Each structure stands twice: as structure tokens, then as C-alpha cells.
PDB file of C-alpha atoms in Angstrom:
ATOM      1  CA  MET A  26       0.000   0.000   0.000  1.00  0.00           C
ATOM      2  CA  ASN A  27       1.421   3.361  -1.007  1.00  0.00           C
ATOM      3  CA  LEU A  28       0.863   5.237   2.249  1.00  0.00           C
ATOM      4  CA  GLN A  29       2.656   8.363   1.088  1.00  0.00           C
ATOM      5  CA  ARG A  30       0.257   8.637  -1.859  1.00  0.00           C
ATOM      6  CA  LEU A  31      -2.722   8.125   0.454  1.00  0.00           C
ATOM      7  CA  PHE A  32      -1.452  10.825   2.820  1.00  0.00           C
ATOM      8  CA  GLU A  33      -0.958  13.205  -0.133  1.00  0.00           C
ATOM      9  CA  LEU A  34      -4.474  12.623  -1.437  1.00  0.00           C
ATOM     10  CA  GLN A  35      -5.936  13.013   2.034  1.00  0.00           C
ATOM     11  CA  GLN A  36      -4.005  16.214   2.628  1.00  0.00           C
ATOM     12  CA  ASN A  37      -5.370  17.583  -0.652  1.00  0.00           C
ATOM     13  CA  LEU A  38      -8.916  16.813   0.468  1.00  0.00           C
ATOM     14  CA  ASP A  39      -8.293  18.203   3.947  1.00  0.00           C
ATOM     15  CA  GLN A  40      -6.950  21.474   2.538  1.00  0.00           C
ATOM     16  CA  HIS A  41      -9.929  21.760   0.205  1.00  0.00           C
ATOM     17  CA  ILE A  42     -12.374  21.204   3.085  1.00  0.00           C
ATOM     18  CA  GLU A  43     -10.561  23.587   5.417  1.00  0.00           C
ATOM     19  CA  ARG A  44     -10.501  26.342   2.773  1.00  0.00           C
ATOM     20  CA  ASN A  45     -14.150  25.887   1.808  1.00  0.00           C
ATOM     21  CA  HIS A  46     -15.316  25.910   5.419  1.00  0.00           C
ATOM     22  CA  ASN A  47     -12.908  28.600   6.707  1.00  0.00           C
ATOM     23  CA  LEU A  48     -11.202  26.170   9.094  1.00  0.00           C
ATOM     24  CA  GLU A  49      -7.539  26.821   8.263  1.00  0.00           C
ATOM     25  CA  ASP A  50      -6.747  28.237  11.712  1.00  0.00           C
ATOM     26  CA  GLU A  51      -8.806  25.773  13.749  1.00  0.00           C
ATOM     27  CA  SER A  52      -7.612  22.554  15.356  1.00  0.00           C
ATOM     28  CA  LEU A  53      -9.916  19.803  14.184  1.00  0.00           C
ATOM     29  CA  LEU A  54      -8.238  16.923  15.997  1.00  0.00           C
ATOM     30  CA  SER A  55     -11.033  16.231  18.496  1.00  0.00           C
ATOM     31  CA  LYS A  56     -13.645  16.333  15.719  1.00  0.00           C
ATOM     32  CA  LYS A  57     -11.561  14.019  13.556  1.00  0.00           C
ATOM     33  CA  VAL A  58     -11.135  11.550  16.416  1.00  0.00           C
ATOM     34  CA  LEU A  59     -14.883  11.568  17.114  1.00  0.00           C
ATOM     35  CA  ALA A  60     -15.561  11.103  13.393  1.00  0.00           C
ATOM     36  CA  LEU A  61     -13.249   8.071  13.429  1.00  0.00           C
ATOM     37  CA  GLN A  62     -15.131   6.616  16.400  1.00  0.00           C
ATOM     38  CA  VAL A  63     -18.460   7.100  14.612  1.00  0.00           C
ATOM     39  CA  GLU A  64     -17.161   5.614  11.352  1.00  0.00           C
ATOM     40  CA  LEU A  65     -15.713   2.650  13.240  1.00  0.00           C
ATOM     41  CA  ALA A  66     -19.148   2.037  14.774  1.00  0.00           C
ATOM     42  CA  GLU A  67     -20.718   2.211  11.310  1.00  0.00           C
ATOM     43  CA  LEU A  68     -18.180  -0.346  10.096  1.00  0.00           C
ATOM     44  CA  ALA A  69     -18.955  -2.676  13.018  1.00  0.00           C
ATOM     45  CA  ASN A  70     -22.661  -2.259  12.307  1.00  0.00           C
ATOM     46  CA  GLU A  71     -22.216  -3.354   8.677  1.00  0.00           C
ATOM     47  CA  THR A  72     -20.214  -6.434   9.722  1.00  0.00           C
ATOM     48  CA  ARG A  73     -22.918  -7.305  12.256  1.00  0.00           C
ATOM     49  CA  CYS A  74     -20.167  -9.111  14.179  1.00  0.00           C
ATOM     50  CA  PHE A  75     -21.621  -8.152  17.573  1.00  0.00           C
ATOM     51  CA  LYS A  76     -25.293  -8.804  16.784  1.00  0.00           C
ATOM     52  CA  PHE A  77     -25.615 -12.130  18.564  1.00  0.00           C
ATOM     53  CA  TRP A  78     -29.398 -11.701  18.690  1.00  0.00           C
ATOM     54  CA  SER A  79     -29.834 -11.557  14.925  1.00  0.00           C
ATOM     55  CA  ASN A  80     -29.645 -14.113  12.130  1.00  0.00           C
ATOM     56  CA  LYS A  81     -29.253 -11.432   9.481  1.00  0.00           C
ATOM     57  CA  GLN A  82     -26.030 -11.748   7.483  1.00  0.00           C
ATOM     58  CA  PRO A  83     -23.351  -9.034   7.238  1.00  0.00           C
ATOM     59  CA  SER A  84     -23.645  -6.440   4.499  1.00  0.00           C
ATOM     60  CA  ASP A  85     -21.970  -7.111   1.158  1.00  0.00           C
ATOM     61  CA  LYS A  86     -18.189  -6.964   1.138  1.00  0.00           C
ATOM     62  CA  LYS A  87     -18.341  -3.810  -1.009  1.00  0.00           C
ATOM     63  CA  VAL A  88     -20.400  -1.971   1.644  1.00  0.00           C
ATOM     64  CA  ILE A  89     -18.096  -3.112   4.439  1.00  0.00           C
ATOM     65  CA  LEU A  90     -15.039  -2.049   2.418  1.00  0.00           C
ATOM     66  CA  GLU A  91     -16.547   1.400   1.864  1.00  0.00           C
ATOM     67  CA  GLU A  92     -17.075   1.813   5.611  1.00  0.00           C
ATOM     68  CA  PHE A  93     -13.541   0.569   6.232  1.00  0.00           C
ATOM     69  CA  VAL A  94     -12.189   3.201   3.844  1.00  0.00           C
ATOM     70  CA  ASP A  95     -14.242   5.906   5.569  1.00  0.00           C
ATOM     71  CA  CYS A  96     -12.337   5.018   8.733  1.00  0.00           C
ATOM     72  CA  LEU A  97      -9.070   5.081   6.803  1.00  0.00           C
ATOM     73  CA  HIS A  98      -9.783   8.651   5.668  1.00  0.00           C
ATOM     74  CA  PHE A  99      -9.985   9.758   9.298  1.00  0.00           C
ATOM     75  CA  ILE A 100      -6.934   7.787  10.391  1.00  0.00           C
ATOM     76  CA  LEU A 101      -4.967   9.482   7.621  1.00  0.00           C
ATOM     77  CA  THR A 102      -6.296  12.958   8.413  1.00  0.00           C
ATOM     78  CA  ILE A 103      -5.450  12.493  12.099  1.00  0.00           C
ATOM     79  CA  GLY A 104      -1.911  11.542  11.088  1.00  0.00           C
ATOM     80  CA  ILE A 105      -1.671  14.623   8.903  1.00  0.00           C
ATOM     81  CA  GLU A 106      -2.894  16.916  11.680  1.00  0.00           C
ATOM     82  CA  LYS A 107      -0.276  15.493  14.068  1.00  0.00           C
ATOM     83  CA  GLY A 108       2.528  15.425  11.483  1.00  0.00           C
ATOM     84  CA  PHE A 109       2.768  11.630  11.516  1.00  0.00           C
ATOM     85  CA  THR A 110       2.910  11.091   7.754  1.00  0.00           C
ATOM     86  CA  ASP A 111       6.285   9.362   7.712  1.00  0.00           C
ATOM     87  CA  VAL A 112       5.031   6.179   9.389  1.00  0.00           C
ATOM     88  CA  GLU A 113       5.477   2.666   8.147  1.00  0.00           C
ATOM     89  CA  VAL A 114       2.633   0.414   9.193  1.00  0.00           C
ATOM     90  CA  GLN A 115       1.302  -2.980   8.297  1.00  0.00           C
ATOM     91  CA  GLY A 116      -1.323  -5.306   9.642  1.00  0.00           C
ATOM     92  CA  ARG A 117      -0.379  -8.169  11.889  1.00  0.00           C
ATOM     93  CA  ASN A 118      -1.870 -11.514  12.744  1.00  0.00           C
ATOM     94  CA  PRO A 119      -4.892 -10.747  14.880  1.00  0.00           C
ATOM     95  CA  GLN A 120      -4.764 -11.529  18.586  1.00  0.00           C
ATOM     96  CA  TYR A 121      -8.544 -11.304  18.944  1.00  0.00           C
ATOM     97  CA  ASP A 122     -11.694 -12.193  17.066  1.00  0.00           C
ATOM     98  CA  ILE A 123     -13.319  -9.391  15.086  1.00  0.00           C
ATOM     99  CA  VAL A 124     -15.400  -8.175  18.029  1.00  0.00           C
ATOM    100  CA  GLY A 125     -12.248  -8.041  20.131  1.00  0.00           C
ATOM    101  CA  GLN A 126     -10.455  -6.156  17.377  1.00  0.00           C
ATOM    102  CA  PHE A 127     -13.169  -3.499  17.290  1.00  0.00           C
ATOM    103  CA  SER A 128     -12.988  -3.172  21.081  1.00  0.00           C
ATOM    104  CA  ASN A 129      -9.208  -2.957  20.894  1.00  0.00           C
ATOM    105  CA  LEU A 130      -9.438  -0.179  18.299  1.00  0.00           C
ATOM    106  CA  TYR A 131     -11.617   1.864  20.653  1.00  0.00           C
ATOM    107  CA  ILE A 132      -8.974   1.350  23.339  1.00  0.00           C
ATOM    108  CA  ASP A 133      -6.320   2.476  20.816  1.00  0.00           C
ATOM    109  CA  ILE A 134      -8.348   5.594  20.043  1.00  0.00           C
ATOM    110  CA  ASN A 135      -8.765   6.371  23.745  1.00  0.00           C
ATOM    111  CA  ASP A 136      -5.040   5.843  24.320  1.00  0.00           C
ATOM    112  CA  PHE A 137      -4.371   8.264  21.466  1.00  0.00           C
ATOM    113  CA  ILE A 138      -6.751  10.827  22.984  1.00  0.00           C
ATOM    114  CA  VAL A 139      -4.920  10.649  26.303  1.00  0.00           C
ATOM    115  CA  CYS A 140      -1.459  10.778  24.716  1.00  0.00           C
ATOM    116  CA  ASN A 141      -1.483  11.541  21.007  1.00  0.00           C
ATOM    117  CA  SER A 142       2.019  10.300  20.426  1.00  0.00           C
ATOM    118  CA  LYS A 143       3.387   8.833  17.240  1.00  0.00           C
ATOM    119  CA  ASP A 144       3.654   5.416  18.929  1.00  0.00           C
ATOM    120  CA  HIS A 145      -0.040   5.444  19.836  1.00  0.00           C
ATOM    121  CA  TYR A 146      -0.900   6.533  16.305  1.00  0.00           C
ATOM    122  CA  ILE A 147       1.138   3.706  14.781  1.00  0.00           C
ATOM    123  CA  THR A 148      -0.521   1.171  17.087  1.00  0.00           C
ATOM    124  CA  LEU A 149      -3.964   2.466  16.085  1.00  0.00           C
ATOM    125  CA  PHE A 150      -3.093   2.353  12.390  1.00  0.00           C
ATOM    126  CA  GLU A 151      -1.577  -1.133  12.601  1.00  0.00           C
ATOM    127  CA  ASP A 152      -4.519  -2.527  14.567  1.00  0.00           C
ATOM    128  CA  PHE A 153      -6.845  -0.977  12.007  1.00  0.00           C
ATOM    129  CA  LEU A 154      -4.987  -2.679   9.147  1.00  0.00           C
ATOM    130  CA  THR A 155      -5.091  -5.935  11.112  1.00  0.00           C
ATOM    131  CA  LEU A 156      -8.880  -5.597  11.197  1.00  0.00           C
ATOM    132  CA  GLY A 157      -8.786  -5.109   7.422  1.00  0.00           C
ATOM    133  CA  ASN A 158      -6.863  -8.359   7.105  1.00  0.00           C
ATOM    134  CA  SER A 159      -9.444 -10.120   9.279  1.00  0.00           C
ATOM    135  CA  LEU A 160     -12.201  -8.723   7.080  1.00  0.00           C
ATOM    136  CA  LYS A 161     -10.354 -10.299   4.118  1.00  0.00           C
ATOM    137  CA  PHE A 162      -9.425  -7.044   2.380  1.00  0.00           C
ATOM    138  CA  SER A 163      -6.238  -7.019   0.350  1.00  0.00           C
ATOM    139  CA  LYS A 164      -3.982  -3.981   0.383  1.00  0.00           C
ATOM    140  CA  GLU A 165      -4.867  -3.460  -3.279  1.00  0.00           C
ATOM    141  CA  GLU A 166      -8.607  -3.524  -2.565  1.00  0.00           C
ATOM    142  CA  ILE A 167      -8.207  -1.033   0.260  1.00  0.00           C
ATOM    143  CA  GLU A 168      -6.080   1.302  -1.816  1.00  0.00           C
ATOM    144  CA  GLU A 169      -8.407   1.179  -4.830  1.00  0.00           C
ATOM    145  CA  ALA A 170     -11.473   1.749  -2.656  1.00  0.00           C
ATOM    146  CA  TYR A 171      -9.709   4.686  -0.975  1.00  0.00           C
ATOM    147  CA  TYR A 172      -8.981   6.296  -4.367  1.00  0.00           C
ATOM    148  CA  LYS A 173     -12.611   5.931  -5.419  1.00  0.00           C
ATOM    149  CA  LYS A 174     -13.990   7.310  -2.164  1.00  0.00           C
ATOM    150  CA  ASN A 175     -11.499  10.189  -2.212  1.00  0.00           C
ATOM    151  CA  CYS A 176     -12.885  11.222  -5.613  1.00  0.00           C
ATOM    152  CA  VAL A 177     -16.433  10.960  -4.261  1.00  0.00           C
ATOM    153  CA  ASN A 178     -15.461  13.125  -1.284  1.00  0.00           C
ATOM    154  CA  HIS A 179     -13.996  15.787  -3.579  1.00  0.00           C
ATOM    155  CA  GLU A 180     -17.191  15.775  -5.654  1.00  0.00           C
ATOM    156  CA  ARG A 181     -19.293  16.083  -2.504  1.00  0.00           C
ATOM    157  CA  GLN A 182     -17.333  19.170  -1.509  1.00  0.00           C
ATOM    158  CA  LYS A 183     -17.925  20.733  -4.926  1.00  0.00           C
ATOM    159  CA  VAL A 184     -21.685  20.373  -4.562  1.00  0.00           C
ATOM    160  CA  GLY A 185     -21.840  21.643  -0.969  1.00  0.00           C
ATOM    161  CA  TYR A 186     -22.161  18.320   0.891  1.00  0.00           C
TER     162      TYR A 186
END
């Protein structure tokens, strides 16, 4: 996965949004972190991994991948805001089932809130990519879906989303 390219594209989108909404001088970190938490919940909802009371199947892989990429947008933008764009990350073998991985990601986010260090950011990013591996997404699928969603996000900004 070409992380530097993803960071560049995200920074382009971020700058566009900040200009259009007069946010250049405002710290958006807390809003970006909350947005990541919300998007992560939306991703969990589409996987239905925690819905022990329901027989309904998870959403299609395409829908889950789109939610995954929405999370990726916010992980990247958080890294940009903190100046952590020179990281090297990769997914690992999961230590938990998917429900445990979601819970662990919320712990990672909370750890980052308490101490938004580069180490905490890398842990969050790596655990996120580990979840992607568990969801059976290849690096190529993630990257391609990111490119598509980035274009959609630019279009949304043009039409006043």
C-alpha cells in the first residue's frame, strides 16, 4: 500500500475542506477523532459481528469495504494533523476475534486521545490494518477503494455536501 500517496491525497482533500469551510486556523483533531469513532461504529454495524441476537447476514463486502475506507480517511487525516505522515505500518496476525479487534481499536483511540504520540498513532493504524486483514481485504482492494472514495469526497465538496 502506497501510504505516502494516500497521505498526499488526504491532505489535498483536507486542505480543500478547510478552505471551503474557513477552518484553516482551527484545530480539528477532536472532531476528527470523534468522526473516526463514529465511522468505526458504522463499520462494526455493517459487519454485524456483535449482533448475537440476529440471524441477518453481514452487508456485502463492497459496503463493508466502503465503511472501512471511511475510517481510513480519518486515520490518515489524524496523522496529517499530528505530522505523523512518515510512518510505516502494516497489519499483523490478529490476537482477537473481530469483536475483540473493534474493542481494541476503541482502546487504541482512547489511548491516542490521552497521549497523542506517534507510537499510539502507529498502534492504532496497525490494529486498524489488522482488522482489514481479518475482514479479508487485500492492500490493493483497500487502496483502490480509498482512491474511489477520495474522488467521491472531492465531488461532494464541490456540490456543498
